[in-house]
């Protein structure tokens, strides 16, 4: 289906951004930050109006990799800041409750099915089992849950933007400073991740 294909394409772009900085200049010129933002927007609609977390995770990590690029980080930061609604969309992820993010991931949009296919490549789509899995079993055994992963990369990118001498003022124009702290605190409310805190 569309969301599986989109998640794979987004993950490939994300891996390319993460693999080496030699591709960052071409990715910046091609508007890959904008493409990741489109993937983010689409991820919220899902098959049954549920989030496609795998798509969201790849898009966020890809943006974080490009924004932190030593070669084109500044250009990618500018892409994330203009127009201001892009940064507002990016920051809105901190308002998603961790329980919703983790729950959606572990009840099996693509993640669990991918793990099952990796373990048994001969498995057919009808044999994939996701309905009866114990969510708490997975949550307790993961060092970093999907929500913490998303929060980490959004906060990391925001930190880089605010630390940049020219971009910090534009961030404050896009997002009113009184809103930044409550938005970050909302993410911290559900996160027990040391890095996020």
N, CA and C atoms as an extended XYZ file, in Angstrom:
591
Properties=species:S:1:pos:R:3:atomname:S:1:resname:S:1:resid:I:1 pbc="F F F"
N         0.826       -1.194        0.000 N   UNK     1
C         0.000        0.000        0.000 CA  UNK     1
C         0.865        1.250        0.000 C   UNK     1
N         0.250        2.396       -0.145 N   UNK     2
C         0.971        3.660       -0.258 CA  UNK     2
C         1.892        3.925        0.922 C   UNK     2
N         1.418        3.674        2.140 N   UNK     3
C         2.199        4.002        3.328 CA  UNK     3
C         3.434        3.124        3.473 C   UNK     3
N         3.341        1.882        3.058 N   UNK     4
C         4.519        1.004        3.076 CA  UNK     4
C         5.560        1.515        2.090 C   UNK     4
N         5.112        1.852        0.876 N   UNK     5
C         6.042        2.359       -0.141 CA  UNK     5
C         6.648        3.690        0.292 C   UNK     5
N         5.825        4.581        0.850 N   UNK     6
C         6.323        5.878        1.306 CA  UNK     6
C         7.348        5.703        2.424 C   UNK     6
N         7.086        4.785        3.352 N   UNK     7
C         8.012        4.540        4.463 CA  UNK     7
C         9.345        4.016        3.954 C   UNK     7
N         9.310        3.141        2.951 N   UNK     8
C        10.549        2.604        2.383 CA  UNK     8
C        11.333        3.708        1.677 C   UNK     8
N        10.671        4.514        0.858 N   UNK     9
C        11.352        5.604        0.151 CA  UNK     9
C        11.938        6.614        1.129 C   UNK     9
N        11.169        6.965        2.132 N   UNK    10
C        11.634        7.920        3.135 CA  UNK    10
C        12.824        7.352        3.899 C   UNK    10
N        12.766        6.066        4.244 N   UNK    11
C        13.868        5.422        4.967 CA  UNK    11
C        15.137        5.402        4.116 C   UNK    11
N        14.990        5.188        2.819 N   UNK    12
C        16.160        5.200        1.930 CA  UNK    12
C        16.788        6.592        1.867 C   UNK    12
N        15.962        7.618        1.746 N   UNK    13
C        16.486        8.995        1.766 CA  UNK    13
C        17.163        9.308        3.097 C   UNK    13
N        16.552        8.839        4.174 N   UNK    14
C        17.110        9.043        5.511 CA  UNK    14
C        18.475        8.379        5.631 C   UNK    14
N        18.588        7.146        5.157 N   UNK    15
C        19.871        6.427        5.201 CA  UNK    15
C        20.920        7.130        4.358 C   UNK    15
N        20.527        7.660        3.228 N   UNK    16
C        21.449        8.402        2.370 CA  UNK    16
C        21.949        9.648        3.089 C   UNK    16
N        21.051       10.337        3.785 N   UNK    17
C        21.437       11.543        4.542 CA  UNK    17
C        22.359       11.197        5.698 C   UNK    17
N        22.139       10.052        6.302 N   UNK    18
C        22.917        9.640        7.459 CA  UNK    18
C        24.255        9.017        7.074 C   UNK    18
N        24.303        8.366        5.933 N   UNK    19
C        25.469        7.581        5.535 CA  UNK    19
C        26.726        8.422        5.333 C   UNK    19
N        26.584        9.536        4.664 N   UNK    20
C        27.766       10.339        4.338 CA  UNK    20
C        27.345       11.774        4.042 C   UNK    20
N        28.209       12.699        4.421 N   UNK    21
C        27.914       14.114        4.146 CA  UNK    21
C        28.152       14.474        2.679 C   UNK    21
N        28.760       13.568        1.915 N   UNK    22
C        29.045       13.889        0.514 CA  UNK    22
C        27.767       14.056       -0.310 C   UNK    22
N        26.648       13.484        0.161 N   UNK    23
C        25.378       13.604       -0.567 CA  UNK    23
C        24.563       14.818       -0.131 C   UNK    23
N        24.948       15.453        0.953 N   UNK    24
C        24.127       16.508        1.547 CA  UNK    24
C        23.918       17.709        0.629 C   UNK    24
N        24.945       18.080       -0.119 N   UNK    25
C        24.791       19.244       -1.004 CA  UNK    25
C        23.732       18.983       -2.075 C   UNK    25
N        23.786       17.814       -2.682 N   UNK    26
C        22.792       17.464       -3.709 CA  UNK    26
C        21.400       17.338       -3.086 C   UNK    26
N        21.343       16.795       -1.883 N   UNK    27
C        20.051       16.637       -1.209 CA  UNK    27
C        19.454       18.001       -0.861 C   UNK    27
N        20.308       18.929       -0.437 N   UNK    28
C        19.822       20.275       -0.113 CA  UNK    28
C        19.289       20.970       -1.360 C   UNK    28
N        20.017       20.841       -2.465 N   UNK    29
C        19.580       21.464       -3.726 CA  UNK    29
C        18.286       20.841       -4.247 C   UNK    29
N        18.129       19.543       -4.020 N   UNK    30
C        16.942       18.836       -4.514 CA  UNK    30
C        15.713       19.058       -3.630 C   UNK    30
N        15.897       19.691       -2.468 N   UNK    31
C        14.763       19.960       -1.588 CA  UNK    31
C        14.334       18.762       -0.768 C   UNK    31
N        15.290       17.972       -0.304 N   UNK    32
C        14.960       16.775        0.458 CA  UNK    32
C        14.354       17.119        1.826 C   UNK    32
N        14.754       18.247        2.418 N   UNK    33
C        14.124       18.653        3.682 CA  UNK    33
C        12.629       18.858        3.460 C   UNK    33
N        12.285       19.500        2.361 N   UNK    34
C        10.879       19.706        2.035 CA  UNK    34
C        10.166       18.369        1.804 C   UNK    34
N        10.857       17.431        1.145 N   UNK    35
C        10.271       16.108        0.925 CA  UNK    35
C        10.015       15.411        2.262 C   UNK    35
N        10.972       15.506        3.196 N   UNK    36
C        10.773       14.908        4.517 CA  UNK    36
C         9.572       15.545        5.223 C   UNK    36
N         9.391       16.840        5.057 N   UNK    37
C         8.243       17.519        5.667 CA  UNK    37
C         6.925       17.022        5.067 C   UNK    37
N         6.927       16.744        3.774 N   UNK    38
C         5.730       16.180        3.136 CA  UNK    38
C         5.456       14.789        3.699 C   UNK    38
N         6.507       13.983        3.851 N   UNK    39
C         6.341       12.660        4.455 CA  UNK    39
C         5.762       12.779        5.864 C   UNK    39
N         6.234       13.770        6.623 N   UNK    40
C         5.702       13.995        7.976 CA  UNK    40
C         4.208       14.279        7.935 C   UNK    40
N         3.800       15.135        7.004 N   UNK    41
C         2.390       15.508        6.889 CA  UNK    41
C         1.539       14.297        6.531 C   UNK    41
N         2.005       13.513        5.587 N   UNK    42
C         1.272       12.323        5.144 CA  UNK    42
C         1.222       11.277        6.257 C   UNK    42
N         2.278       11.176        7.061 N   UNK    43
C         2.368       10.146        8.106 CA  UNK    43
C         1.251       10.258        9.129 C   UNK    43
N         0.737       11.450        9.334 N   UNK    44
C        -0.317       11.645       10.321 CA  UNK    44
C        -1.671       11.143        9.886 C   UNK    44
N        -1.817       10.828        8.605 N   UNK    45
C        -3.128       10.426        8.108 CA  UNK    45
C        -3.311        8.923        8.116 C   UNK    45
N        -2.280        8.163        7.867 N   UNK    46
C        -2.310        6.710        7.959 CA  UNK    46
C        -3.450        6.014        7.243 C   UNK    46
N        -3.451        4.702        7.321 N   UNK    47
C        -4.460        3.895        6.631 CA  UNK    47
C        -5.833        4.085        7.255 C   UNK    47
N        -5.921        3.973        8.556 N   UNK    48
C        -7.195        4.123        9.265 CA  UNK    48
C        -7.142        5.335       10.180 C   UNK    48
N        -6.656        6.437        9.667 N   UNK    49
C        -6.462        7.672       10.435 CA  UNK    49
C        -5.538        7.464       11.633 C   UNK    49
N        -4.618        6.520       11.526 N   UNK    50
C        -3.619        6.327       12.567 CA  UNK    50
C        -2.273        6.800       12.018 C   UNK    50
N        -1.379        7.164       12.897 N   UNK    51
C        -0.069        7.629       12.467 CA  UNK    51
C         0.726        6.479       11.865 C   UNK    51
N         1.492        6.788       10.848 N   UNK    52
C         2.449        5.829       10.307 CA  UNK    52
C         3.795        6.200       10.936 C   UNK    52
N         4.080        5.620       12.083 N   UNK    53
C         5.238        6.006       12.890 CA  UNK    53
C         6.552        5.766       12.171 C   UNK    53
N         6.647        4.676       11.407 N   UNK    54
C         7.887        4.377       10.707 CA  UNK    54
C         8.228        5.482        9.709 C   UNK    54
N         7.233        5.988        9.036 N   UNK    55
C         7.420        7.080        8.088 CA  UNK    55
C         7.832        8.344        8.831 C   UNK    55
N         7.176        8.607        9.928 N   UNK    56
C         7.481        9.779       10.755 CA  UNK    56
C         8.904        9.719       11.309 C   UNK    56
N         9.318        8.550       11.800 N   UNK    57
C        10.656        8.397       12.364 CA  UNK    57
C        11.743        8.646       11.315 C   UNK    57
N        11.562        8.101       10.122 N   UNK    58
C        12.555        8.302        9.062 CA  UNK    58
C        12.627        9.767        8.649 C   UNK    58
N        11.479       10.401        8.514 N   UNK    59
C        11.452       11.808        8.108 CA  UNK    59
C        12.138       12.697        9.137 C   UNK    59
N        11.855       12.472       10.413 N   UNK    60
C        12.445       13.297       11.472 CA  UNK    60
C        13.942       13.076       11.556 C   UNK    60
N        14.373       11.822       11.486 N   UNK    61
C        15.800       11.535       11.568 CA  UNK    61
C        16.531       12.105       10.352 C   UNK    61
N        15.909       12.032        9.182 N   UNK    62
C        16.508       12.610        7.977 CA  UNK    62
C        16.684       14.116        8.095 C   UNK    62
N        15.661       14.793        8.616 N   UNK    63
C        15.764       16.245        8.819 CA  UNK    63
C        16.877       16.558        9.813 C   UNK    63
N        16.935       15.804       10.918 N   UNK    64
C        17.973       16.044       11.925 CA  UNK    64
C        19.370       15.845       11.333 C   UNK    64
N        19.537       14.836       10.475 N   UNK    65
C        20.837       14.586        9.847 CA  UNK    65
C        21.227       15.729        8.925 C   UNK    65
N        20.291       16.242        8.149 N   UNK    66
C        20.604       17.320        7.212 CA  UNK    66
C        20.824       18.658        7.915 C   UNK    66
N        20.047       18.928        8.954 N   UNK    67
C        20.195       20.180        9.704 CA  UNK    67
C        21.545       20.224       10.423 C   UNK    67
N        22.053       19.073       10.820 N   UNK    68
C        23.339       19.030       11.531 CA  UNK    68
C        24.526       18.836       10.593 C   UNK    68
N        24.288       18.860        9.300 N   UNK    69
C        25.356       18.653        8.317 CA  UNK    69
C        26.417       19.751        8.391 C   UNK    69
N        27.693       19.376        8.438 N   UNK    70
C        28.743       20.396        8.426 CA  UNK    70
C        28.851       21.111        7.081 C   UNK    70
N        28.350       20.482        6.019 N   UNK    71
C        28.442       21.076        4.690 CA  UNK    71
C        27.249       21.973        4.357 C   UNK    71
N        26.048       21.460        4.594 N   UNK    72
C        24.850       22.186        4.145 CA  UNK    72
C        23.846       22.405        5.265 C   UNK    72
N        24.301       22.297        6.499 N   UNK    73
C        23.384       22.456        7.622 CA  UNK    73
C        22.647       23.781        7.608 C   UNK    73
N        23.362       24.837        7.290 N   UNK    74
C        22.748       26.168        7.280 CA  UNK    74
C        21.658       26.272        6.217 C   UNK    74
N        21.925       25.735        5.042 N   UNK    75
C        20.938       25.753        3.960 CA  UNK    75
C        19.711       24.913        4.337 C   UNK    75
N        19.938       23.772        4.980 N   UNK    76
C        18.834       22.911        5.396 CA  UNK    76
C        18.039       23.541        6.544 C   UNK    76
N        18.745       24.260        7.436 N   UNK    77
C        18.058       24.991        8.504 CA  UNK    77
C        17.114       26.028        7.899 C   UNK    77
N        17.621       26.742        6.885 N   UNK    78
C        16.798       27.756        6.223 CA  UNK    78
C        15.562       27.117        5.588 C   UNK    78
N        15.723       25.926        5.009 N   UNK    79
C        14.580       25.219        4.411 CA  UNK    79
C        13.543       24.852        5.464 C   UNK    79
N        14.019       24.546        6.667 N   UNK    80
C        13.107       24.182        7.755 CA  UNK    80
C        12.409       25.411        8.344 C   UNK    80
N        13.031       26.572        8.185 N   UNK    81
C        12.489       27.798        8.793 CA  UNK    81
C        11.560       28.599        7.892 C   UNK    81
N        11.676       28.447        6.583 N   UNK    82
C        10.886       29.270        5.670 CA  UNK    82
C         9.972       28.416        4.824 C   UNK    82
N         8.690       28.621        4.822 N   UNK    83
C         7.957       29.529        5.700 CA  UNK    83
C         7.889       28.989        7.135 C   UNK    83
N         7.470       29.835        8.031 N   UNK    84
C         7.457       29.510        9.463 CA  UNK    84
C         6.586       28.295        9.783 C   UNK    84
N         5.594       28.023        8.952 N   UNK    85
C         4.707       26.880        9.214 CA  UNK    85
C         5.459       25.547        9.175 C   UNK    85
N         6.584       25.493        8.473 N   UNK    86
C         7.380       24.268        8.437 CA  UNK    86
C         7.942       23.960        9.819 C   UNK    86
N         8.524       24.959       10.448 N   UNK    87
C         9.079       24.751       11.784 CA  UNK    87
C         7.958       24.475       12.790 C   UNK    87
N         6.829       25.127       12.623 N   UNK    88
C         5.695       24.892       13.514 CA  UNK    88
C         5.203       23.456       13.389 C   UNK    88
N         5.157       22.934       12.162 N   UNK    89
C         4.787       21.537       11.941 CA  UNK    89
C         5.797       20.617       12.625 C   UNK    89
N         7.068       20.896       12.442 N   UNK    90
C         8.142       20.095       13.025 CA  UNK    90
C         8.037       20.082       14.554 C   UNK    90
N         7.827       21.251       15.136 N   UNK    91
C         7.722       21.363       16.599 CA  UNK    91
C         6.437       20.727       17.134 C   UNK    91
N         5.410       20.665       16.311 N   UNK    92
C         4.140       20.092       16.782 CA  UNK    92
C         4.282       18.621       17.166 C   UNK    92
N         5.333       17.967       16.682 N   UNK    93
C         5.555       16.563       17.045 CA  UNK    93
C         5.811       16.404       18.537 C   UNK    93
N         6.312       17.447       19.172 N   UNK    94
C         6.549       17.378       20.617 CA  UNK    94
C         5.238       17.369       21.399 C   UNK    94
N         4.132       17.697       20.729 N   UNK    95
C         2.833       17.682       21.399 CA  UNK    95
C         2.112       16.343       21.254 C   UNK    95
N         2.701       15.429       20.487 N   UNK    96
C         2.099       14.100       20.359 CA  UNK    96
C         2.408       13.302       21.621 C   UNK    96
N         1.410       12.749       22.281 N   UNK    97
C         1.671       11.966       23.494 CA  UNK    97
C         2.513       10.727       23.198 C   UNK    97
N         3.485       10.479       24.057 N   UNK    98
C         4.387        9.326       23.881 CA  UNK    98
C         3.608        8.016       23.844 C   UNK    98
N         2.571        7.917       24.653 N   UNK    99
C         1.793        6.673       24.685 CA  UNK    99
C         1.120        6.405       23.334 C   UNK    99
N         0.664        7.462       22.652 N   UNK   100
C         0.056        7.290       21.329 CA  UNK   100
C         1.091        6.856       20.301 C   UNK   100
N         2.262        7.491       20.342 N   UNK   101
C         3.324        7.158       19.385 CA  UNK   101
C         3.761        5.705       19.577 C   UNK   101
N         4.090        5.352       20.810 N   UNK   102
C         4.565        3.993       21.093 CA  UNK   102
C         3.476        2.957       20.820 C   UNK   102
N         2.255        3.268       21.203 N   UNK   103
C         1.149        2.347       20.988 CA  UNK   103
C         0.906        2.074       19.521 C   UNK   103
N         0.937        3.112       18.710 N   UNK   104
C         0.714        2.951       17.270 CA  UNK   104
C         1.826        2.120       16.646 C   UNK   104
N         3.054        2.369       17.057 N   UNK   105
C         4.183        1.607       16.502 CA  UNK   105
C         4.067        0.124       16.852 C   UNK   105
N         3.810       -0.161       18.112 N   UNK   106
C         3.844       -1.544       18.550 CA  UNK   106
C         2.579       -2.328       18.237 C   UNK   106
N         1.505       -1.654       17.844 N   UNK   107
C         0.333       -2.421       17.421 CA  UNK   107
C         0.383       -2.700       15.935 C   UNK   107
N         1.458       -2.313       15.288 N   UNK   108
C         1.797       -2.868       13.993 CA  UNK   108
C         1.323       -2.170       12.749 C   UNK   108
N         1.801       -0.972       12.480 N   UNK   109
C         1.563       -0.443       11.145 CA  UNK   109
C         2.522       -1.156       10.189 C   UNK   109
N         3.823       -0.956       10.354 N   UNK   110
C         4.805       -1.635        9.506 CA  UNK   110
C         5.874       -2.316       10.352 C   UNK   110
N         6.237       -1.725       11.470 N   UNK   111
C         7.358       -2.183       12.278 CA  UNK   111
C         7.340       -3.646       12.647 C   UNK   111
N         6.255       -4.114       13.229 N   UNK   112
C         6.185       -5.509       13.661 CA  UNK   112
C         6.179       -6.434       12.459 C   UNK   112
N         5.488       -6.045       11.409 N   UNK   113
C         5.457       -6.878       10.204 CA  UNK   113
C         6.858       -6.993        9.590 C   UNK   113
N         7.606       -5.904        9.623 N   UNK   114
C         8.968       -5.931        9.098 CA  UNK   114
C         9.822       -6.903        9.897 C   UNK   114
N         9.706       -6.847       11.215 N   UNK   115
C        10.460       -7.769       12.065 CA  UNK   115
C        10.076       -9.220       11.768 C   UNK   115
N         8.791       -9.475       11.589 N   UNK   116
C         8.349      -10.837       11.307 CA  UNK   116
C         8.875      -11.325        9.949 C   UNK   116
N         8.865      -10.459        8.959 N   UNK   117
C         9.353      -10.851        7.631 CA  UNK   117
C        10.863      -11.062        7.650 C   UNK   117
N        11.569      -10.306        8.462 N   UNK   118
C        13.014      -10.486        8.572 CA  UNK   118
C        13.322      -11.838        9.198 C   UNK   118
N        12.571      -12.189       10.221 N   UNK   119
C        12.781      -13.475       10.907 CA  UNK   119
C        12.373      -14.653       10.041 C   UNK   119
N        11.321      -14.480        9.242 N   UNK   120
C        10.825      -15.577        8.403 CA  UNK   120
C        10.421      -15.023        7.034 C   UNK   120
N        11.384      -14.911        6.100 N   UNK   121
C        11.098      -14.300        4.788 CA  UNK   121
C         9.990      -14.999        4.001 C   UNK   121
N         9.753      -16.277        4.275 N   UNK   122
C         8.748      -17.022        3.512 CA  UNK   122
C         7.324      -16.763        4.000 C   UNK   122
N         7.168      -15.970        5.049 N   UNK   123
C         5.848      -15.724        5.638 CA  UNK   123
C         4.955      -14.961        4.651 C   UNK   123
N         3.682      -15.327        4.612 N   UNK   124
C         2.739      -14.647        3.716 CA  UNK   124
C         2.040      -13.522        4.478 C   UNK   124
N         1.485      -12.535        3.765 N   UNK   125
C         0.794      -11.435        4.448 CA  UNK   125
C        -0.324      -11.901        5.380 C   UNK   125
N        -1.011      -12.995        5.001 N   UNK   126
C        -2.108      -13.498        5.829 CA  UNK   126
C        -1.608      -14.091        7.147 C   UNK   126
N        -0.352      -14.512        7.174 N   UNK   127
C         0.208      -15.150        8.363 CA  UNK   127
C         0.799      -14.162        9.371 C   UNK   127
N         0.905      -12.923        8.960 N   UNK   128
C         1.492      -11.931        9.866 CA  UNK   128
C         0.584      -11.724       11.069 C   UNK   128
N         1.144      -11.793       12.245 N   UNK   129
C         0.376      -11.669       13.480 CA  UNK   129
C         0.754      -10.383       14.204 C   UNK   129
N        -0.196       -9.484       14.347 N   UNK   130
C         0.074       -8.269       15.114 CA  UNK   130
C        -0.985       -7.997       16.167 C   UNK   130
N        -2.164       -8.551       16.003 N   UNK   131
C        -3.264       -8.237       16.900 CA  UNK   131
C        -3.078       -8.690       18.338 C   UNK   131
N        -2.438       -9.847       18.543 N   UNK   132
C        -2.348      -10.400       19.888 CA  UNK   132
C        -1.046      -10.121       20.611 C   UNK   132
N        -0.208       -9.231       20.085 N   UNK   133
C         1.080       -8.962       20.722 CA  UNK   133
C         0.918       -8.098       21.959 C   UNK   133
N         1.701       -8.392       22.976 N   UNK   134
C         1.675       -7.640       24.227 CA  UNK   134
C         2.551       -6.398       24.087 C   UNK   134
N         1.905       -5.239       24.048 N   UNK   135
C         2.609       -3.976       23.851 CA  UNK   135
C         3.633       -3.709       24.948 C   UNK   135
N         3.283       -3.970       26.182 N   UNK   136
C         4.196       -3.692       27.291 CA  UNK   136
C         5.456       -4.553       27.204 C   UNK   136
N         5.349       -5.747       26.602 N   UNK   137
C         6.513       -6.610       26.406 CA  UNK   137
C         7.573       -5.894       25.587 C   UNK   137
N         7.155       -5.234       24.499 N   UNK   138
C         8.100       -4.514       23.646 CA  UNK   138
C         8.607       -3.247       24.322 C   UNK   138
N         7.712       -2.510       24.932 N   UNK   139
C         8.097       -1.238       25.551 CA  UNK   139
C         9.145       -1.421       26.636 C   UNK   139
N         9.040       -2.484       27.400 N   UNK   140
C         9.985       -2.722       28.491 CA  UNK   140
C        11.348       -3.165       27.993 C   UNK   140
N        11.433       -3.715       26.808 N   UNK   141
C        12.685       -4.267       26.306 CA  UNK   141
C        13.429       -3.352       25.342 C   UNK   141
N        12.840       -2.243       24.974 N   UNK   142
C        13.503       -1.323       24.052 CA  UNK   142
C        14.278       -0.261       24.825 C   UNK   142
N        15.533       -0.086       24.430 N   UNK   143
C        16.354        0.945       25.078 CA  UNK   143
C        15.832        2.336       24.729 C   UNK   143
N        15.406        2.527       23.491 N   UNK   144
C        14.850        3.810       23.059 CA  UNK   144
C        13.527        3.526       22.358 C   UNK   144
N        12.447        4.034       22.916 N   UNK   145
C        11.132        3.865       22.310 CA  UNK   145
C        10.946        4.846       21.158 C   UNK   145
N        10.008        4.568       20.257 N   UNK   146
C         9.778        5.472       19.125 CA  UNK   146
C         9.521        6.923       19.544 C   UNK   146
N         8.757        7.137       20.600 N   UNK   147
C         8.474        8.516       21.035 CA  UNK   147
C         9.749        9.221       21.462 C   UNK   147
N        10.591        8.551       22.230 N   UNK   148
C        11.856        9.156       22.669 CA  UNK   148
C        12.745        9.445       21.470 C   UNK   148
N        12.747        8.558       20.484 N   UNK   149
C        13.529        8.757       19.267 CA  UNK   149
C        13.078       10.029       18.535 C   UNK   149
N        11.759       10.186       18.392 N   UNK   150
C        11.228       11.383       17.734 CA  UNK   150
C        11.570       12.639       18.528 C   UNK   150
N        11.301       12.597       19.833 N   UNK   151
C        11.568       13.761       20.676 CA  UNK   151
C        13.042       14.140       20.638 C   UNK   151
N        13.931       13.155       20.707 N   UNK   152
C        15.380       13.423       20.676 CA  UNK   152
C        15.771       14.212       19.441 C   UNK   152
N        15.292       13.755       18.288 N   UNK   153
C        15.708       14.383       17.034 CA  UNK   153
C        15.073       15.747       16.815 C   UNK   153
N        13.845       15.933       17.283 N   UNK   154
C        13.227       17.260       17.184 CA  UNK   154
C        13.962       18.233       18.101 C   UNK   154
N        14.232       17.819       19.328 N   UNK   155
C        14.910       18.696       20.288 CA  UNK   155
C        16.345       18.979       19.845 C   UNK   155
N        17.007       17.967       19.304 N   UNK   156
C        18.375       18.162       18.794 CA  UNK   156
C        18.382       19.207       17.676 C   UNK   156
N        17.462       19.083       16.738 N   UNK   157
C        17.379       20.036       15.628 CA  UNK   157
C        17.034       21.435       16.130 C   UNK   157
N        16.103       21.502       17.065 N   UNK   158
C        15.729       22.800       17.632 CA  UNK   158
C        16.923       23.431       18.343 C   UNK   158
N        17.687       22.632       19.077 N   UNK   159
C        18.881       23.129       19.759 CA  UNK   159
C        19.895       23.693       18.775 C   UNK   159
N        20.090       23.004       17.650 N   UNK   160
C        21.021       23.499       16.628 CA  UNK   160
C        20.525       24.809       16.019 C   UNK   160
N        19.234       24.877       15.771 N   UNK   161
C        18.664       26.112       15.217 CA  UNK   161
C        18.822       27.281       16.188 C   UNK   161
N        18.549       27.036       17.471 N   UNK   162
C        18.640       28.102       18.464 CA  UNK   162
C        20.089       28.501       18.753 C   UNK   162
N        21.034       27.590       18.534 N   UNK   163
C        22.446       27.890       18.772 CA  UNK   163
C        23.085       28.636       17.605 C   UNK   163
N        22.444       28.607       16.458 N   UNK   164
C        22.995       29.275       15.270 CA  UNK   164
C        22.773       30.786       15.401 C   UNK   164
N        23.831       31.574       15.237 N   UNK   165
C        23.709       33.028       15.457 CA  UNK   165
C        22.676       33.724       14.573 C   UNK   165
N        22.517       33.264       13.328 N   UNK   166
C        21.569       33.917       12.418 CA  UNK   166
C        20.176       33.282       12.475 C   UNK   166
N        20.121       32.005       12.732 N   UNK   167
C        18.836       31.291       12.704 CA  UNK   167
C        18.019       31.462       13.981 C   UNK   167
N        18.687       31.695       15.103 N   UNK   168
C        17.984       31.765       16.392 CA  UNK   168
C        16.877       32.815       16.376 C   UNK   168
N        17.165       33.966       15.816 N   UNK   169
C        16.156       35.031       15.773 CA  UNK   169
C        14.963       34.619       14.906 C   UNK   169
N        15.253       33.936       13.810 N   UNK   170
C        14.176       33.484       12.923 CA  UNK   170
C        13.315       32.404       13.582 C   UNK   170
N        13.950       31.561       14.410 N   UNK   171
C        13.197       30.546       15.157 CA  UNK   171
C        12.227       31.246       16.099 C   UNK   171
N        12.704       32.272       16.765 N   UNK   172
C        11.859       33.000       17.714 CA  UNK   172
C        10.738       33.762       17.010 C   UNK   172
N        10.951       34.123       15.756 N   UNK   173
C         9.878       34.752       14.989 CA  UNK   173
C         8.840       33.707       14.557 C   UNK   173
N         9.320       32.506       14.238 N   UNK   174
C         8.418       31.435       13.782 CA  UNK   174
C         7.611       30.854       14.934 C   UNK   174
N         8.257       30.707       16.068 N   UNK   175
C         7.597       30.147       17.249 CA  UNK   175
C         7.831       31.101       18.398 C   UNK   175
N         6.761       31.638       18.922 N   UNK   176
C         6.879       32.586       20.028 CA  UNK   176
C         7.600       31.922       21.202 C   UNK   176
N         8.638       32.561       21.758 N   UNK   177
C         9.385       31.961       22.880 CA  UNK   177
C         8.510       31.453       24.026 C   UNK   177
N         7.412       32.137       24.375 N   UNK   178
C         6.578       31.587       25.452 CA  UNK   178
C         5.953       30.226       25.115 C   UNK   178
N         5.901       29.870       23.825 N   UNK   179
C         5.322       28.582       23.429 CA  UNK   179
C         6.352       27.459       23.387 C   UNK   179
N         7.624       27.803       23.232 N   UNK   180
C         8.663       26.778       23.094 CA  UNK   180
C         8.779       25.946       24.367 C   UNK   180
N         8.865       26.613       25.514 N   UNK   181
C         9.054       25.891       26.778 CA  UNK   181
C         7.866       24.973       27.083 C   UNK   181
N         6.601       25.451       27.011 N   UNK   182
C         5.487       24.519       27.275 CA  UNK   182
C         5.440       23.342       26.302 C   UNK   182
N         5.794       23.590       25.029 N   UNK   183
C         5.794       22.506       24.044 CA  UNK   183
C         6.831       21.449       24.411 C   UNK   183
N         8.031       21.889       24.790 N   UNK   184
C         9.077       20.944       25.198 CA  UNK   184
C         8.686       20.227       26.492 C   UNK   184
N         8.074       20.951       27.408 N   UNK   185
C         7.660       20.325       28.669 CA  UNK   185
C         6.591       19.261       28.450 C   UNK   185
N         5.719       19.474       27.454 N   UNK   186
C         4.703       18.474       27.146 CA  UNK   186
C         5.366       17.169       26.714 C   UNK   186
N         6.410       17.282       25.873 N   UNK   187
C         7.138       16.091       25.430 CA  UNK   187
C         7.815       15.405       26.608 C   UNK   187
N         8.331       16.190       27.545 N   UNK   188
C         9.033       15.624       28.696 CA  UNK   188
C         8.079       14.929       29.658 C   UNK   188
N         6.835       15.333       29.635 N   UNK   189
C         5.842       14.780       30.554 CA  UNK   189
C         5.742       13.262       30.430 C   UNK   189
N         5.734       12.780       29.201 N   UNK   190
C         5.600       11.338       28.969 CA  UNK   190
C         6.937       10.629       28.772 C   UNK   190
N         8.002       11.391       28.559 N   UNK   191
C         9.287       10.769       28.199 CA  UNK   191
C        10.104       10.462       29.449 C   UNK   191
N        10.544        9.233       29.538 N   UNK   192
C        11.452        8.879       30.623 CA  UNK   192
C        12.861        8.675       30.060 C   UNK   192
N        13.108        9.292       28.924 N   UNK   193
C        14.386        9.188       28.243 CA  UNK   193
C        15.343       10.256       28.776 C   UNK   193
N        16.503        9.862       29.234 N   UNK   194
C        17.474       10.786       29.842 CA  UNK   194
C        17.907       11.859       28.851 C   UNK   194
N        18.171       11.455       27.604 N   UNK   195
C        18.634       12.423       26.600 CA  UNK   195
C        17.582       13.499       26.352 C   UNK   195
N        16.330       13.093       26.210 N   UNK   196
C        15.247       14.053       25.961 CA  UNK   196
C        15.127       15.006       27.149 C   UNK   196
N        15.166       14.465       28.352 N   UNK   197
C        15.061       15.317       29.543 CA  UNK   197
C        16.248       16.252       29.661 C   UNK   197
